[in-house]
Short mmCIF file of C-alpha atoms in Angstrom, two decimals:
data_model
loop_
_atom_site.label_atom_id
_atom_site.label_comp_id
_atom_site.label_asym_id
_atom_site.label_seq_id
_atom_site.Cartn_x
_atom_site.Cartn_y
_atom_site.Cartn_z
CA MET A 1 -0.29 -0.25 -0.19
CA SER A 2 0.98 4.00 -0.54
CA LYS A 3 2.71 5.69 2.22
CA ILE A 4 0.27 9.38 2.14
CA LEU A 5 1.34 12.35 3.68
CA ILE A 6 -1.53 14.09 4.66
CA VAL A 7 -1.03 18.27 5.11
CA ASP A 8 -3.85 20.56 7.21
CA ASP A 9 -3.93 23.08 9.77
CA GLU A 10 -6.69 21.72 11.16
CA PRO A 11 -5.62 18.92 13.75
CA ARG A 12 -9.29 17.41 13.32
CA ILE A 13 -9.58 17.50 10.05
CA LEU A 14 -5.76 15.25 10.46
CA LEU A 15 -6.61 13.16 12.97
CA LEU A 16 -9.92 12.05 10.35
CA LEU A 17 -7.89 11.26 7.31
CA GLN A 18 -5.41 9.73 9.09
CA SER A 19 -8.35 7.66 10.82
CA LEU A 20 -10.01 6.88 7.85
CA LEU A 21 -7.00 6.31 5.27
CA ARG A 22 -5.08 4.40 8.05
CA ALA A 23 -8.55 2.31 8.23
CA ASN A 24 -8.31 1.00 4.36
CA GLY A 25 -4.73 -0.01 4.98
CA TYR A 26 -2.59 3.25 4.11
CA THR A 27 0.50 4.54 5.71
CA ILE A 28 0.08 8.02 6.56
CA GLU A 29 2.60 10.75 7.83
CA THR A 30 0.98 14.40 9.25
CA ALA A 31 1.83 17.86 8.60
CA ARG A 32 0.58 20.92 10.19
CA ASP A 33 2.47 23.49 7.63
CA ALA A 34 3.65 23.45 4.30
CA ASN A 35 7.53 23.54 5.55
CA ALA A 36 7.38 20.45 7.58
CA ALA A 37 5.70 18.44 4.60
CA LEU A 38 8.75 19.40 2.55
CA ASP A 39 11.22 17.81 4.92
CA ILE A 40 8.65 15.09 5.05
CA VAL A 41 9.20 14.69 1.29
CA ARG A 42 12.55 15.17 1.15
CA ASP A 43 13.31 12.76 3.22
CA GLY A 44 12.00 10.21 0.78
CA GLY A 45 9.78 7.00 0.87
CA ILE A 46 6.49 9.15 0.05
CA ASP A 47 3.98 7.71 -2.99
CA ILE A 48 0.91 10.77 -2.87
CA VAL A 49 0.19 13.95 -0.77
CA VAL A 50 -3.23 15.18 0.17
CA THR A 51 -3.29 19.06 0.94
CA ASP A 52 -5.23 21.72 2.13
CA LEU A 53 -5.50 24.31 -0.44
CA ARG A 54 -6.03 27.73 2.76
CA MET A 55 -2.81 27.57 5.05
CA THR A 56 -0.27 30.19 6.48
CA PRO A 57 1.95 30.84 5.84
CA MET A 58 2.55 29.08 2.36
CA ASP A 59 -0.58 27.92 1.01
CA GLY A 60 -1.87 24.46 -0.42
CA MET A 61 -0.92 25.75 -4.67
CA ALA A 62 2.35 26.76 -3.45
CA LEU A 63 3.18 23.11 -1.80
CA PHE A 64 2.51 22.01 -4.69
CA HIS A 65 4.99 23.59 -6.53
CA GLU A 66 7.97 23.02 -4.27
CA ILE A 67 6.97 19.45 -4.16
CA LYS A 68 7.35 19.32 -8.01
CA ALA A 69 10.56 20.92 -7.47
CA ILE A 70 11.81 17.82 -5.45
CA ALA A 71 9.61 15.33 -7.15
CA PRO A 72 7.97 15.90 -9.75
CA GLY A 73 5.67 12.54 -9.59
CA ILE A 74 4.33 12.48 -6.55
CA PRO A 75 0.55 13.40 -7.32
CA VAL A 76 -0.68 15.56 -5.13
CA ILE A 77 -4.57 16.20 -4.21
CA LEU A 78 -5.85 19.50 -2.63
CA LEU A 79 -8.50 19.97 -0.64
CA THR A 80 -10.48 23.17 0.29
CA ALA A 81 -13.70 24.24 1.89
CA TYR A 82 -13.51 26.84 -0.53
CA ALA A 83 -14.77 25.14 -4.09
CA SER A 84 -15.55 27.37 -7.14
CA VAL A 85 -15.46 26.23 -10.70
CA GLU A 86 -12.07 28.92 -10.81
CA THR A 87 -10.33 27.55 -8.26
CA ALA A 88 -10.91 23.64 -9.37
CA ILE A 89 -9.42 24.61 -13.28
CA ASP A 90 -6.42 26.61 -11.78
CA ALA A 91 -5.86 23.94 -9.87
CA MET A 92 -6.23 21.50 -12.56
CA LYS A 93 -4.41 23.54 -15.52
CA ASN A 94 -1.22 23.79 -12.69
CA GLY A 95 -0.97 20.21 -12.45
CA ILE A 96 -2.73 19.15 -9.48
CA PHE A 97 -3.77 16.02 -9.24
CA ASP A 98 -7.11 15.91 -8.29
CA TYR A 99 -9.52 18.67 -6.25
CA LEU A 100 -11.77 17.14 -3.55
CA THR A 101 -14.22 19.83 -1.35
CA LYS A 102 -14.54 19.65 2.20
CA PRO A 103 -16.88 18.31 3.28
CA PHE A 104 -15.90 15.08 1.15
CA LYS A 105 -17.53 11.67 0.71
CA VAL A 106 -15.13 8.44 2.38
CA ASP A 107 -16.01 7.22 -1.37
CA ASP A 108 -15.00 10.14 -3.32
CA MET A 109 -11.43 10.09 -1.04
CA ILE A 110 -10.43 6.49 -1.28
CA ALA A 111 -11.46 6.33 -5.55
CA CYS A 112 -9.43 9.63 -5.73
CA ILE A 113 -6.43 7.87 -3.73
CA LYS A 114 -6.82 4.60 -5.56
CA ARG A 115 -6.35 6.68 -8.86
CA ALA A 116 -3.16 8.59 -7.85
CA GLU A 117 -1.76 5.06 -7.08
CA GLU A 118 -2.79 4.12 -10.56
CA HIS A 119 -0.55 7.28 -11.53
CA VAL A 120 2.36 5.98 -9.81
CA SER A 121 2.05 2.68 -10.69
CA LYS A 122 3.13 4.08 -14.13
CA VAL A 123 5.02 6.93 -13.87
CA GLY A 124 7.15 6.22 -10.78
CA VAL A 125 8.10 8.96 -8.13
CA SER A 126 11.41 10.39 -8.54
CA ALA A 127 13.46 13.04 -6.52
CA VAL A 128 15.35 15.56 -8.61
CA PRO A 129 18.05 17.53 -7.04
CA VAL A 130 17.02 20.84 -7.34
CA GLU A 131 19.53 24.60 -6.36
CA ARG A 132 17.48 26.35 -4.08
CA PRO A 133 17.93 27.92 -0.56
CA SER A 134 17.78 26.01 2.51
CA ARG A 135 16.88 29.14 4.77
CA TYR A 136 13.99 30.74 2.81
CA ARG A 137 11.20 28.61 0.74
CA PHE A 138 9.48 30.95 -0.80
CA GLU A 139 6.52 30.46 -3.31
CA ASN A 140 8.05 31.40 -6.94
CA LEU A 141 10.76 33.65 -5.57
CA ILE A 142 14.02 32.40 -6.24
CA ALA A 143 17.13 33.38 -4.84
CA SER A 144 20.59 32.08 -5.12
CA SER A 145 22.52 35.14 -4.86
CA PRO A 146 23.71 36.77 -1.88
CA VAL A 147 21.98 40.30 -2.72
CA MET A 148 18.40 38.35 -3.09
CA MET A 149 18.65 35.95 0.28
CA GLY A 150 19.53 39.30 2.00
CA VAL A 151 16.05 40.65 0.37
CA CYS A 152 14.60 37.12 1.32
CA GLU A 153 15.53 38.19 4.87
CA THR A 154 14.35 41.61 4.56
CA ILE A 155 10.80 39.80 3.87
CA GLN A 156 10.13 37.19 6.56
CA LYS A 157 10.87 40.16 8.72
CA VAL A 158 8.98 42.62 7.36
CA ALA A 159 6.10 40.20 6.45
CA PRO A 160 4.16 39.65 9.69
CA THR A 161 4.14 43.74 10.00
CA ALA A 162 0.98 45.97 9.44
CA ALA A 163 4.36 48.14 7.98
CA THR A 164 3.77 50.11 4.28
CA VAL A 165 6.67 48.79 1.74
CA LEU A 166 8.39 50.37 -1.25
CA ILE A 167 10.47 48.03 -3.88
CA ASN A 168 12.41 49.70 -5.83
CA GLY A 169 13.70 47.97 -8.80
CA GLU A 170 14.15 47.78 -12.78
CA SER A 171 10.91 47.07 -15.31
CA GLY A 172 10.87 43.26 -15.07
CA THR A 173 12.88 42.47 -12.08
CA GLY A 174 10.42 40.65 -10.04
CA LYS A 175 8.76 43.29 -7.84
CA GLU A 176 4.83 41.90 -8.03
CA VAL A 177 6.28 38.60 -7.00
CA ILE A 178 8.20 40.38 -4.17
CA ALA A 179 4.72 41.85 -2.91
CA ARG A 180 2.85 38.62 -3.22
CA THR A 181 5.86 36.78 -1.54
CA ILE A 182 5.16 39.59 1.56
CA HIS A 183 1.24 39.68 1.39
CA ARG A 184 1.39 35.85 1.29
CA ASN A 185 3.45 34.84 4.39
CA SER A 186 2.07 38.09 6.03
CA THR A 187 -1.40 37.67 9.06
CA ARG A 188 -3.62 38.84 5.96
CA ALA A 189 -2.67 35.60 3.19
CA LYS A 190 -5.81 34.67 3.17
CA ARG A 191 -7.43 38.00 2.77
CA PRO A 192 -8.00 40.07 -0.61
CA TRP A 193 -4.57 40.39 -2.83
CA VAL A 194 -5.55 43.11 -5.19
CA ALA A 195 -2.76 44.72 -7.67
CA VAL A 196 -2.86 47.42 -10.09
CA ASN A 197 -0.22 49.07 -12.77
CA CYS A 198 -1.10 52.72 -11.93
CA ALA A 199 0.78 54.09 -14.72
CA ALA A 200 -1.84 51.85 -16.77
CA ILE A 201 -5.46 53.93 -15.56
CA PRO A 202 -6.10 57.04 -17.41
CA GLU A 203 -5.22 59.55 -14.85
CA ASN A 204 -9.14 60.86 -15.14
CA LEU A 205 -10.40 57.73 -13.69
CA LEU A 206 -7.60 56.54 -11.48
CA GLU A 207 -9.22 58.24 -8.35
CA SER A 208 -12.21 56.31 -9.24
CA GLU A 209 -10.69 53.12 -9.55
CA MET A 210 -8.78 53.64 -6.48
CA PHE A 211 -11.63 55.21 -4.33
CA GLY A 212 -14.67 54.25 -6.01
CA HIS A 213 -17.19 56.87 -6.59
CA VAL A 214 -21.14 57.39 -6.00
CA LYS A 215 -24.03 57.46 -8.47
CA GLY A 216 -24.19 60.26 -10.33
CA SER A 217 -20.74 61.88 -9.19
CA PHE A 218 -19.68 62.01 -12.75
CA THR A 219 -21.24 61.72 -16.76
CA GLY A 220 -21.14 57.83 -17.07
CA ALA A 221 -21.32 57.34 -13.32
CA VAL A 222 -24.48 55.06 -13.49
CA SER A 223 -24.56 52.89 -9.99
CA ASP A 224 -21.92 53.25 -7.21
CA LYS A 225 -18.21 52.08 -7.47
CA VAL A 226 -15.93 50.46 -5.30
CA GLY A 227 -12.75 51.27 -5.50
CA LEU A 228 -9.80 49.26 -4.94
CA PHE A 229 -9.35 50.19 -1.55
CA GLU A 230 -12.48 48.78 -0.48
CA ALA A 231 -11.95 45.69 -2.26
CA ALA A 232 -8.73 44.82 -0.30
CA ASN A 233 -10.22 45.75 2.94
CA GLY A 234 -8.44 43.37 5.50
CA GLY A 235 -5.81 42.23 2.69
CA THR A 236 -3.21 43.55 0.74
CA LEU A 237 -3.02 46.43 -1.94
CA PHE A 238 -0.53 46.58 -4.90
CA LEU A 239 0.43 50.13 -6.57
CA ASP A 240 3.12 49.43 -9.24
CA GLU A 241 4.46 52.08 -10.80
CA ILE A 242 3.70 54.75 -8.54
CA SER A 243 5.62 57.02 -9.72
CA SER A 244 3.38 57.85 -11.76
CA MET A 245 0.70 58.85 -9.58
CA PRO A 246 -0.67 62.59 -9.67
CA LEU A 247 0.01 64.66 -6.85
CA ILE A 248 -3.41 65.63 -5.90
CA LEU A 249 -3.90 61.57 -5.86
CA GLN A 250 -0.68 61.13 -4.36
CA GLY A 251 -1.93 63.83 -1.72
CA LYS A 252 -4.87 61.93 -1.12
CA LEU A 253 -3.07 58.24 -0.98
CA LEU A 254 -1.65 59.52 2.16
CA ARG A 255 -4.65 60.90 3.39
CA VAL A 256 -5.74 57.41 3.50
CA LEU A 257 -2.49 55.84 4.60
CA GLN A 258 -2.93 58.89 7.97
CA GLU A 259 -6.48 58.15 8.34
CA LYS A 260 -7.13 54.42 7.52
CA GLU A 261 -10.45 55.74 5.67
CA ILE A 262 -11.51 56.56 2.66
CA ARG A 263 -14.47 58.90 0.75
CA ARG A 264 -15.74 57.78 -2.75
CA VAL A 265 -15.51 60.47 -5.76
CA GLY A 266 -18.79 62.50 -4.88
CA GLY A 267 -19.86 61.13 -1.82
CA THR A 268 -19.41 62.39 1.77
CA LYS A 269 -19.45 59.75 3.85
CA SER A 270 -15.95 58.18 5.12
CA ILE A 271 -15.55 54.61 4.89
CA PRO A 272 -12.67 52.75 7.12
CA VAL A 273 -10.50 50.17 5.55
CA ASP A 274 -7.87 47.90 6.95
CA VAL A 275 -5.26 47.38 4.11
CA ARG A 276 -2.09 46.85 4.08
CA VAL A 277 -0.20 49.19 0.62
CA ILE A 278 2.82 48.23 -0.57
CA ALA A 279 4.12 50.26 -3.89
CA ALA A 280 7.01 49.60 -6.28
CA SER A 281 8.59 52.00 -8.78
CA ASN A 282 11.32 51.80 -11.69
CA ALA A 283 11.32 55.55 -11.23
CA ASN A 284 14.05 57.17 -8.42
CA LEU A 285 11.67 58.48 -6.22
CA GLU A 286 14.15 60.20 -4.07
CA GLU A 287 14.91 62.48 -7.74
CA ALA A 288 11.28 62.50 -8.43
CA VAL A 289 10.65 64.52 -5.07
CA VAL A 290 13.86 66.56 -5.69
CA LYS A 291 12.09 67.63 -9.49
CA GLY A 292 8.62 67.89 -7.39
CA THR A 293 6.59 64.91 -9.76
CA PHE A 294 6.51 63.25 -5.69
CA ARG A 295 5.45 64.16 -2.92
CA SER A 296 7.87 63.78 -0.31
CA ASP A 297 6.05 63.02 2.34
CA LEU A 298 4.31 60.36 0.46
CA TYR A 299 7.68 59.12 -0.61
CA TYR A 300 8.76 59.46 3.59
CA ARG A 301 5.84 57.39 4.54
CA PHE A 302 6.70 54.47 2.42
CA ALA A 303 10.65 54.94 2.14
CA VAL A 304 10.63 53.50 6.00
CA ILE A 305 10.73 49.87 4.73
CA THR A 306 12.41 50.17 1.55
CA ILE A 307 13.46 46.37 -0.51
CA ASP A 308 15.84 47.44 -3.64
CA ILE A 309 15.48 44.57 -5.98
CA PRO A 310 19.09 45.04 -8.32
CA PRO A 311 19.06 44.24 -12.20
CA LEU A 312 20.10 40.40 -13.07
CA ARG A 313 23.06 41.40 -15.10
CA LYS A 314 24.12 42.35 -11.30
CA ARG A 315 23.03 39.17 -9.83
CA PRO A 316 24.43 36.58 -12.38
CA GLU A 317 23.71 34.15 -9.50
CA ASP A 318 20.13 33.71 -10.58
CA ILE A 319 19.93 33.16 -14.20
CA ILE A 320 20.60 29.48 -14.07
CA PRO A 321 17.73 28.65 -10.60
CA LEU A 322 15.37 31.64 -12.56
CA ALA A 323 15.79 29.15 -16.05
CA ARG A 324 15.25 25.79 -13.94
CA HIS A 325 11.86 27.26 -11.87
CA PHE A 326 10.33 28.67 -15.42
CA ILE A 327 11.33 25.02 -16.53
CA GLN A 328 9.97 23.56 -14.14
CA THR A 329 6.55 25.83 -14.21
CA GLU A 330 6.22 25.24 -18.14
CA ARG A 331 6.44 21.49 -17.69
CA PRO A 332 4.50 21.30 -14.32
CA ASN A 333 3.68 17.37 -15.24
CA GLU A 334 6.61 15.70 -16.94
CA ARG A 335 8.43 13.45 -15.27
CA SER A 336 12.30 14.72 -16.06
CA VAL A 337 12.11 18.35 -16.76
CA PRO A 338 14.67 19.28 -19.79
CA GLU A 339 18.24 20.66 -18.73
CA ILE A 340 20.31 22.71 -20.32
CA SER A 341 23.02 22.02 -22.10
CA ALA A 342 26.72 23.64 -21.04
CA GLU A 343 26.67 26.23 -23.59
CA ALA A 344 23.87 27.86 -23.50
CA ILE A 345 24.22 28.11 -19.50
CA LYS A 346 27.00 29.83 -21.15
CA ILE A 347 24.98 32.20 -22.91
CA LEU A 348 22.26 32.61 -20.81
CA GLU A 349 24.45 33.94 -18.45
CA SER A 350 26.90 35.92 -20.64
CA TYR A 351 24.04 37.82 -21.73
CA SER A 352 22.47 41.36 -19.86
CA TRP A 353 18.98 40.85 -19.52
CA PRO A 354 17.76 44.67 -20.58
CA GLY A 355 14.70 42.84 -19.65
CA ASN A 356 15.13 41.67 -16.19
CA VAL A 357 13.32 38.42 -14.73
CA ARG A 358 10.60 39.12 -16.92
CA GLU A 359 12.85 39.04 -20.63
CA LEU A 360 14.60 34.98 -18.86
CA GLU A 361 11.52 34.01 -18.48
CA ASN A 362 10.22 35.13 -22.00
CA ALA A 363 13.63 33.44 -23.20
CA ILE A 364 12.78 29.78 -21.78
CA LYS A 365 8.90 29.99 -22.83
CA HIS A 366 10.86 30.35 -26.44
CA ALA A 367 13.46 28.07 -25.99
CA LEU A 368 10.18 25.19 -24.54
CA THR A 369 8.24 25.72 -27.41
CA PHE A 370 10.64 24.49 -29.52
CA TYR A 371 11.64 21.87 -27.74
CA GLN A 372 12.12 18.10 -28.67
CA GLY A 373 13.54 16.00 -26.07
CA GLY A 374 17.48 15.77 -25.21
CA GLU A 375 18.72 19.00 -23.33
CA ILE A 376 17.73 22.66 -24.11
CA THR A 377 20.71 23.67 -26.42
CA LYS A 378 21.62 27.37 -27.68
CA ASP A 379 19.45 26.66 -31.00
CA LEU A 380 16.48 26.65 -29.06
CA LEU A 381 17.48 30.00 -27.91
CA PRO A 382 16.02 33.76 -29.09
CA GLN A 383 18.95 34.41 -31.12
CA LYS A 384 19.78 37.99 -30.02
CA ILE A 385 20.69 36.20 -27.26
CA VAL A 386 22.65 33.91 -28.74
CA ASP A 387 24.21 36.27 -31.20
CA HIS A 388 24.94 39.10 -27.55
CA ARG A 389 29.07 39.22 -26.91
CA PRO A 390 30.25 40.83 -23.47
CA THR A 391 30.96 44.03 -23.86
CA SER A 392 34.70 43.40 -22.53
CA GLU A 393 34.43 40.70 -26.13
CA LEU A 394 33.20 43.17 -28.49
CA SER A 395 35.59 46.15 -26.92
CA ALA A 396 38.69 43.89 -27.47
CA GLU A 397 37.73 42.76 -31.14
CA ALA A 398 36.95 46.96 -31.98
CA THR A 399 40.15 47.23 -31.17
CA THR A 400 41.80 44.49 -32.97
CA SER A 401 39.58 45.12 -36.03
CA LEU A 402 40.63 49.04 -35.89
CA LYS A 403 44.68 48.32 -35.98
CA SER A 404 43.60 45.55 -38.99
CA PHE A 405 42.27 48.73 -40.72
CA LEU A 406 44.54 51.53 -39.91
CA LYS A 407 47.76 48.65 -41.13
CA ARG A 408 45.23 48.08 -44.52
CA LYS A 409 45.18 51.78 -45.18
CA GLU A 410 48.62 52.72 -44.38
CA LYS A 411 49.66 50.07 -46.86
CA GLU A 412 47.59 51.64 -49.47
CA TYR A 413 49.33 54.70 -48.96
CA ILE A 414 52.09 53.76 -49.80
CA GLU A 415 51.91 51.76 -52.48
CA GLN A 416 49.35 54.57 -53.76
CA ILE A 417 53.31 56.66 -53.13
CA LEU A 418 55.32 53.91 -54.80
CA ASN A 419 53.20 54.10 -57.95
CA THR A 420 53.53 57.82 -58.25
CA THR A 421 57.35 57.99 -58.07
CA GLY A 422 57.60 54.60 -60.26
CA GLY A 423 58.71 52.35 -57.91
CA ASP A 424 61.47 54.37 -57.18
CA LYS A 425 61.20 52.93 -52.94
CA GLU A 426 64.06 56.05 -52.08
CA LYS A 427 61.59 58.43 -53.62
CA ALA A 428 58.81 57.23 -51.81
CA ALA A 429 60.66 57.03 -48.14
CA GLU A 430 61.47 60.78 -48.59
CA THR A 431 58.19 61.71 -49.92
CA LEU A 432 56.43 59.92 -46.76
CA LYS A 433 59.15 61.02 -44.09
CA VAL A 434 60.97 57.76 -43.08
CA ASN A 435 64.10 56.14 -43.72
CA LEU A 436 64.22 53.69 -46.61
CA SER A 437 64.12 50.48 -43.39
CA THR A 438 61.07 51.39 -42.18
CA LEU A 439 59.57 51.82 -45.80
CA TYR A 440 61.08 48.53 -46.73
CA ARG A 441 59.75 47.10 -43.29
CA LYS A 442 55.85 48.04 -43.86
CA LEU A 443 55.96 46.54 -47.00
CA SER A 444 56.99 43.67 -45.67
CA GLU A 445 54.25 43.52 -43.13
CA GLY A 446 50.96 41.51 -43.40
#
């Protein structure tokens, strides 16, 4: 019989499932949280995992992705009391073996386990070595470089607090991933997560989107509208590209942060809100403050806790672990994930990644689109990445090319002078203002 790991933060559910499955002959291990479950999976011997969806600080889907990175063949069955068609579809798309809702029927559970056993008998359960930090295990956050390990340490300290956070970094560095990680490891993890790109909303609509509006407050306001702050009540609101927010709205945002209440556009009633705000910017907000395009009081309200995400070119240690993570994410159901050839690794590590992590993810998706087995080679990577060469290499080539160019032009000029002197080398040397031995040496050079 199979060995089954049950993961649930409710002792009553753990005891119930343990008794039920043991009565049917299965060997059972239990864990009260995802980190304990991962330690058990790493020890080996687990054939099937049954996990609750709603857990903190790591939920069932996050646990599933971690398990897939360790032992891709283990089928994971998800349990939830928050049943919805969308959740079920998303879970199945992401590779969850099966999905049961609480309260579940005993027969349904046993039938699901038996299907998982049949799956294991066909594909097996394989453990694969995975490059990942041993100290921090955050979903979708790959940290191998010292600087990103420092970011993880900051997240671990900041996440449980109620502090506002400002995340700085170039476009594509993963600022939203960092913000989501903070939310998922906070006490608000089971509450709403709402993200908005401030630059993507027209300026005249941004206030209504943020704070909502009342019916008739402007043309087109045919009914009351709940804003993002109300939608995120009890949870986290992520404001991306906050530097693009108009000054007048910055003042209203500051008031919300201070007073913890909002007022809908056209309304007179103050509505209390309990929202943690995380902001992100790819622009230098200190420079924006100096220029007068960003309020200093709002900046300092956020700058109490800042997280700086360096561009990928400054943390090359993260490139290959991230690439392997994206491969695993794109191929979650494969028993063995494609490896990257040594030549392709060298190319990926030497590329400058102007689009940062997002560009790397797209490059891996490009490679997997044309992948037909074996290793991921350089031929599967986007051509512009393959053709790219480091600046130092280009500089060396440019120097060599300049020397060759000058030498060739010099010889052409000497030959031109010789033609005017009828081949008389002494006259040519005199015209060129060099001695005869120098002329002979230059003519003999290739």
